[in-house]
Amino acid sequence: MIGYEELTWATLNLVKRNLYRRLATPLNQALGRLAIVRHITDADEIRAQVIMAEQSLEVALNLLKAWAVLIHVKSGGIIRQDQRRLIAPDGMPAWLVEHLSG
């Protein structure tokens, strides 16, 4: 395992920049939806905003999980057969489909 001293800041910065760019949008969308909820009274509209906030949070969590798995596998880890799920390519981010196809 690589120790803290062996990490390159340039590489970490690339990962941070990519993760931030991909995570910031859905997280900001969720926060925006929740902020809207404080200013509306219609129950159906509140429910719709909360559902959209939940969807944005799910997108962010799925992106984080995808990165965690990618890093795990690329650093020598394995995913057991019972841990694998089939996911249609149209359900994945384009960058991940491209990476897995390469």
Short mmCIF file of N, CA and C in Angstrom, two decimals:
data_model
loop_
_atom_site.label_atom_id
_atom_site.label_comp_id
_atom_site.label_asym_id
_atom_site.label_seq_id
_atom_site.Cartn_x
_atom_site.Cartn_y
_atom_site.Cartn_z
N MET A 1 0.84 -1.18 0.00
CA MET A 1 0.00 0.00 0.00
C MET A 1 0.89 1.24 0.00
N ILE A 2 0.49 2.22 -0.75
CA ILE A 2 1.26 3.46 -0.84
C ILE A 2 1.03 4.28 0.41
N GLY A 3 2.13 4.76 0.97
CA GLY A 3 2.03 5.62 2.14
C GLY A 3 1.73 7.05 1.76
N TYR A 4 1.33 7.82 2.73
CA TYR A 4 0.98 9.22 2.52
C TYR A 4 2.11 9.98 1.84
N GLU A 5 3.34 9.68 2.24
CA GLU A 5 4.50 10.39 1.69
C GLU A 5 4.68 10.14 0.20
N GLU A 6 4.17 9.00 -0.29
CA GLU A 6 4.38 8.62 -1.68
C GLU A 6 3.30 9.16 -2.63
N LEU A 7 2.26 9.75 -2.10
CA LEU A 7 1.21 10.29 -2.95
C LEU A 7 1.72 11.52 -3.69
N THR A 8 1.33 11.64 -4.94
CA THR A 8 1.72 12.83 -5.68
C THR A 8 0.55 13.81 -5.65
N TRP A 9 0.84 15.03 -5.29
CA TRP A 9 -0.20 16.05 -5.18
C TRP A 9 -0.81 16.38 -6.53
N ALA A 10 -0.02 16.25 -7.58
CA ALA A 10 -0.55 16.52 -8.92
C ALA A 10 -1.63 15.50 -9.28
N THR A 11 -1.38 14.24 -8.98
CA THR A 11 -2.36 13.20 -9.26
C THR A 11 -3.60 13.37 -8.39
N LEU A 12 -3.39 13.64 -7.12
CA LEU A 12 -4.53 13.88 -6.23
C LEU A 12 -5.35 15.08 -6.70
N ASN A 13 -4.67 16.10 -7.20
CA ASN A 13 -5.38 17.28 -7.69
C ASN A 13 -6.25 16.94 -8.90
N LEU A 14 -5.76 16.08 -9.79
CA LEU A 14 -6.56 15.65 -10.93
C LEU A 14 -7.82 14.92 -10.48
N VAL A 15 -7.67 14.01 -9.52
CA VAL A 15 -8.82 13.28 -9.00
C VAL A 15 -9.79 14.24 -8.32
N LYS A 16 -9.25 15.13 -7.49
CA LYS A 16 -10.09 16.11 -6.79
C LYS A 16 -10.86 16.98 -7.77
N ARG A 17 -10.18 17.47 -8.79
CA ARG A 17 -10.82 18.36 -9.76
C ARG A 17 -11.94 17.63 -10.50
N ASN A 18 -11.68 16.39 -10.90
CA ASN A 18 -12.70 15.62 -11.61
C ASN A 18 -13.87 15.29 -10.71
N LEU A 19 -13.59 14.83 -9.49
CA LEU A 19 -14.66 14.52 -8.55
C LEU A 19 -15.47 15.77 -8.22
N TYR A 20 -14.79 16.87 -7.95
CA TYR A 20 -15.50 18.11 -7.60
C TYR A 20 -16.41 18.55 -8.73
N ARG A 21 -15.88 18.53 -9.94
CA ARG A 21 -16.66 18.98 -11.09
C ARG A 21 -17.92 18.12 -11.25
N ARG A 22 -17.80 16.83 -11.04
CA ARG A 22 -18.93 15.93 -11.22
C ARG A 22 -19.90 15.93 -10.04
N LEU A 23 -19.39 16.15 -8.84
CA LEU A 23 -20.24 16.10 -7.65
C LEU A 23 -20.90 17.43 -7.32
N ALA A 24 -20.25 18.52 -7.64
CA ALA A 24 -20.76 19.84 -7.25
C ALA A 24 -22.13 20.12 -7.87
N THR A 25 -22.33 19.77 -9.12
CA THR A 25 -23.60 20.07 -9.79
C THR A 25 -24.79 19.38 -9.13
N PRO A 26 -24.77 18.04 -8.97
CA PRO A 26 -25.95 17.43 -8.33
C PRO A 26 -26.13 17.85 -6.87
N LEU A 27 -25.05 18.10 -6.16
CA LEU A 27 -25.19 18.55 -4.77
C LEU A 27 -25.78 19.95 -4.70
N ASN A 28 -25.33 20.84 -5.58
CA ASN A 28 -25.91 22.19 -5.63
C ASN A 28 -27.37 22.16 -6.06
N GLN A 29 -27.70 21.25 -6.98
CA GLN A 29 -29.10 21.12 -7.40
C GLN A 29 -29.96 20.68 -6.22
N ALA A 30 -29.48 19.71 -5.46
CA ALA A 30 -30.24 19.24 -4.30
C ALA A 30 -30.43 20.36 -3.28
N LEU A 31 -29.36 21.09 -3.00
CA LEU A 31 -29.47 22.21 -2.05
C LEU A 31 -30.45 23.27 -2.56
N GLY A 32 -30.41 23.54 -3.85
CA GLY A 32 -31.33 24.51 -4.44
C GLY A 32 -32.78 24.08 -4.29
N ARG A 33 -33.04 22.81 -4.56
CA ARG A 33 -34.41 22.28 -4.42
C ARG A 33 -34.89 22.39 -2.97
N LEU A 34 -34.00 22.06 -2.03
CA LEU A 34 -34.38 22.13 -0.62
C LEU A 34 -34.60 23.58 -0.19
N ALA A 35 -33.85 24.51 -0.76
CA ALA A 35 -34.05 25.93 -0.44
C ALA A 35 -35.41 26.40 -0.97
N ILE A 36 -35.78 25.92 -2.14
CA ILE A 36 -37.07 26.29 -2.72
C ILE A 36 -38.22 25.82 -1.82
N VAL A 37 -38.08 24.63 -1.25
CA VAL A 37 -39.13 24.05 -0.41
C VAL A 37 -39.49 24.97 0.74
N ARG A 38 -38.52 25.71 1.25
CA ARG A 38 -38.79 26.61 2.38
C ARG A 38 -39.70 27.76 2.01
N HIS A 39 -39.85 28.03 0.72
CA HIS A 39 -40.60 29.20 0.28
C HIS A 39 -41.92 28.87 -0.41
N ILE A 40 -42.29 27.61 -0.45
CA ILE A 40 -43.55 27.24 -1.10
C ILE A 40 -44.46 26.52 -0.10
N THR A 41 -45.74 26.59 -0.37
CA THR A 41 -46.71 25.99 0.55
C THR A 41 -47.51 24.86 -0.09
N ASP A 42 -47.52 24.78 -1.40
CA ASP A 42 -48.28 23.75 -2.09
C ASP A 42 -47.64 22.38 -1.85
N ALA A 43 -48.41 21.46 -1.26
CA ALA A 43 -47.89 20.14 -0.88
C ALA A 43 -47.36 19.35 -2.07
N ASP A 44 -48.04 19.44 -3.20
CA ASP A 44 -47.59 18.70 -4.39
C ASP A 44 -46.27 19.25 -4.90
N GLU A 45 -46.13 20.56 -4.88
CA GLU A 45 -44.88 21.18 -5.34
C GLU A 45 -43.74 20.86 -4.37
N ILE A 46 -44.03 20.87 -3.08
CA ILE A 46 -43.01 20.51 -2.09
C ILE A 46 -42.55 19.08 -2.34
N ARG A 47 -43.50 18.17 -2.52
CA ARG A 47 -43.17 16.77 -2.78
C ARG A 47 -42.32 16.64 -4.05
N ALA A 48 -42.68 17.35 -5.10
CA ALA A 48 -41.93 17.30 -6.35
C ALA A 48 -40.50 17.80 -6.16
N GLN A 49 -40.34 18.89 -5.41
CA GLN A 49 -39.00 19.43 -5.17
C GLN A 49 -38.16 18.46 -4.34
N VAL A 50 -38.77 17.84 -3.35
CA VAL A 50 -38.05 16.87 -2.50
C VAL A 50 -37.63 15.66 -3.33
N ILE A 51 -38.51 15.18 -4.19
CA ILE A 51 -38.16 14.05 -5.06
C ILE A 51 -36.99 14.40 -5.95
N MET A 52 -37.00 15.60 -6.54
CA MET A 52 -35.89 16.02 -7.40
C MET A 52 -34.60 16.17 -6.59
N ALA A 53 -34.70 16.65 -5.36
CA ALA A 53 -33.52 16.75 -4.50
C ALA A 53 -32.96 15.36 -4.20
N GLU A 54 -33.85 14.42 -3.91
CA GLU A 54 -33.42 13.03 -3.66
C GLU A 54 -32.72 12.45 -4.88
N GLN A 55 -33.26 12.71 -6.06
CA GLN A 55 -32.65 12.20 -7.28
C GLN A 55 -31.25 12.78 -7.49
N SER A 56 -31.09 14.06 -7.22
CA SER A 56 -29.78 14.69 -7.34
C SER A 56 -28.79 14.09 -6.35
N LEU A 57 -29.25 13.82 -5.14
CA LEU A 57 -28.38 13.21 -4.14
C LEU A 57 -28.00 11.78 -4.54
N GLU A 58 -28.93 11.05 -5.13
CA GLU A 58 -28.63 9.71 -5.62
C GLU A 58 -27.59 9.75 -6.73
N VAL A 59 -27.68 10.73 -7.62
CA VAL A 59 -26.68 10.89 -8.68
C VAL A 59 -25.31 11.12 -8.06
N ALA A 60 -25.23 12.02 -7.09
CA ALA A 60 -23.95 12.31 -6.44
C ALA A 60 -23.40 11.06 -5.75
N LEU A 61 -24.24 10.35 -5.04
CA LEU A 61 -23.78 9.14 -4.34
C LEU A 61 -23.33 8.07 -5.34
N ASN A 62 -24.06 7.89 -6.42
CA ASN A 62 -23.66 6.92 -7.43
C ASN A 62 -22.34 7.28 -8.08
N LEU A 63 -22.12 8.57 -8.32
CA LEU A 63 -20.83 9.00 -8.87
C LEU A 63 -19.70 8.69 -7.91
N LEU A 64 -19.92 8.96 -6.64
CA LEU A 64 -18.90 8.68 -5.64
C LEU A 64 -18.62 7.18 -5.55
N LYS A 65 -19.68 6.37 -5.57
CA LYS A 65 -19.50 4.92 -5.53
C LYS A 65 -18.75 4.42 -6.77
N ALA A 66 -19.09 4.97 -7.93
CA ALA A 66 -18.41 4.56 -9.16
C ALA A 66 -16.92 4.86 -9.09
N TRP A 67 -16.58 6.05 -8.60
CA TRP A 67 -15.17 6.40 -8.45
C TRP A 67 -14.48 5.48 -7.44
N ALA A 68 -15.16 5.19 -6.34
CA ALA A 68 -14.57 4.31 -5.32
C ALA A 68 -14.27 2.93 -5.90
N VAL A 69 -15.20 2.39 -6.67
CA VAL A 69 -14.99 1.08 -7.28
C VAL A 69 -13.88 1.13 -8.32
N LEU A 70 -13.88 2.17 -9.15
CA LEU A 70 -12.83 2.31 -10.15
C LEU A 70 -11.45 2.37 -9.50
N ILE A 71 -11.32 3.18 -8.46
CA ILE A 71 -10.03 3.30 -7.76
C ILE A 71 -9.67 1.97 -7.11
N HIS A 72 -10.64 1.30 -6.51
CA HIS A 72 -10.41 0.00 -5.88
C HIS A 72 -9.85 -1.00 -6.89
N VAL A 73 -10.50 -1.11 -8.04
CA VAL A 73 -10.09 -2.08 -9.06
C VAL A 73 -8.74 -1.69 -9.66
N LYS A 74 -8.56 -0.42 -9.99
CA LYS A 74 -7.31 0.02 -10.61
C LYS A 74 -6.12 -0.08 -9.66
N SER A 75 -6.39 -0.10 -8.35
CA SER A 75 -5.28 -0.22 -7.40
C SER A 75 -5.05 -1.68 -7.00
N GLY A 76 -5.65 -2.61 -7.74
CA GLY A 76 -5.38 -4.02 -7.52
C GLY A 76 -6.46 -4.78 -6.79
N GLY A 77 -7.51 -4.11 -6.38
CA GLY A 77 -8.60 -4.79 -5.69
C GLY A 77 -9.46 -5.58 -6.66
N ILE A 78 -10.24 -6.48 -6.13
CA ILE A 78 -11.14 -7.25 -6.97
C ILE A 78 -12.57 -7.08 -6.46
N ILE A 79 -13.49 -7.33 -7.34
CA ILE A 79 -14.90 -7.31 -6.98
C ILE A 79 -15.39 -8.74 -7.14
N ARG A 80 -15.83 -9.33 -6.05
CA ARG A 80 -16.32 -10.71 -6.09
C ARG A 80 -17.55 -10.79 -6.98
N GLN A 81 -17.78 -11.96 -7.53
CA GLN A 81 -18.91 -12.16 -8.43
C GLN A 81 -20.24 -11.81 -7.75
N ASP A 82 -20.38 -12.14 -6.47
CA ASP A 82 -21.64 -11.87 -5.78
C ASP A 82 -21.85 -10.38 -5.48
N GLN A 83 -20.80 -9.58 -5.68
CA GLN A 83 -20.90 -8.13 -5.47
C GLN A 83 -21.22 -7.39 -6.76
N ARG A 84 -21.18 -8.09 -7.87
CA ARG A 84 -21.38 -7.45 -9.17
C ARG A 84 -22.86 -7.31 -9.50
N ARG A 85 -23.18 -6.20 -10.13
CA ARG A 85 -24.53 -5.97 -10.64
C ARG A 85 -24.42 -5.59 -12.10
N LEU A 86 -25.33 -6.09 -12.90
CA LEU A 86 -25.35 -5.70 -14.31
C LEU A 86 -26.03 -4.34 -14.42
N ILE A 87 -25.35 -3.45 -15.09
CA ILE A 87 -25.88 -2.10 -15.31
C ILE A 87 -25.82 -1.83 -16.80
N ALA A 88 -26.92 -1.42 -17.35
CA ALA A 88 -26.95 -1.09 -18.78
C ALA A 88 -26.08 0.14 -19.02
N PRO A 89 -25.33 0.15 -20.13
CA PRO A 89 -24.47 1.30 -20.42
C PRO A 89 -25.20 2.63 -20.43
N ASP A 90 -26.47 2.64 -20.83
CA ASP A 90 -27.19 3.92 -20.86
C ASP A 90 -27.54 4.40 -19.45
N GLY A 91 -27.28 3.57 -18.44
CA GLY A 91 -27.50 3.98 -17.06
C GLY A 91 -26.23 4.48 -16.38
N MET A 92 -25.14 4.53 -17.14
CA MET A 92 -23.86 4.97 -16.59
C MET A 92 -23.41 6.28 -17.23
N PRO A 93 -22.57 7.03 -16.53
CA PRO A 93 -22.01 8.24 -17.15
C PRO A 93 -21.17 7.86 -18.37
N ALA A 94 -21.18 8.70 -19.38
CA ALA A 94 -20.45 8.42 -20.62
C ALA A 94 -18.97 8.17 -20.38
N TRP A 95 -18.35 8.94 -19.45
CA TRP A 95 -16.92 8.76 -19.19
C TRP A 95 -16.63 7.37 -18.66
N LEU A 96 -17.55 6.80 -17.87
CA LEU A 96 -17.34 5.47 -17.30
C LEU A 96 -17.50 4.40 -18.38
N VAL A 97 -18.50 4.56 -19.25
CA VAL A 97 -18.69 3.62 -20.36
C VAL A 97 -17.44 3.63 -21.23
N GLU A 98 -16.94 4.82 -21.53
CA GLU A 98 -15.74 4.95 -22.36
C GLU A 98 -14.55 4.28 -21.70
N HIS A 99 -14.38 4.50 -20.40
CA HIS A 99 -13.25 3.92 -19.69
C HIS A 99 -13.34 2.39 -19.66
N LEU A 100 -14.53 1.87 -19.38
CA LEU A 100 -14.71 0.42 -19.30
C LEU A 100 -14.59 -0.25 -20.66
N SER A 101 -14.90 0.47 -21.72
CA SER A 101 -14.81 -0.08 -23.07
C SER A 101 -13.39 -0.09 -23.60
N GLY A 102 -12.54 0.76 -23.02
CA GLY A 102 -11.17 0.93 -23.52
C GLY A 102 -10.22 -0.14 -23.14
#
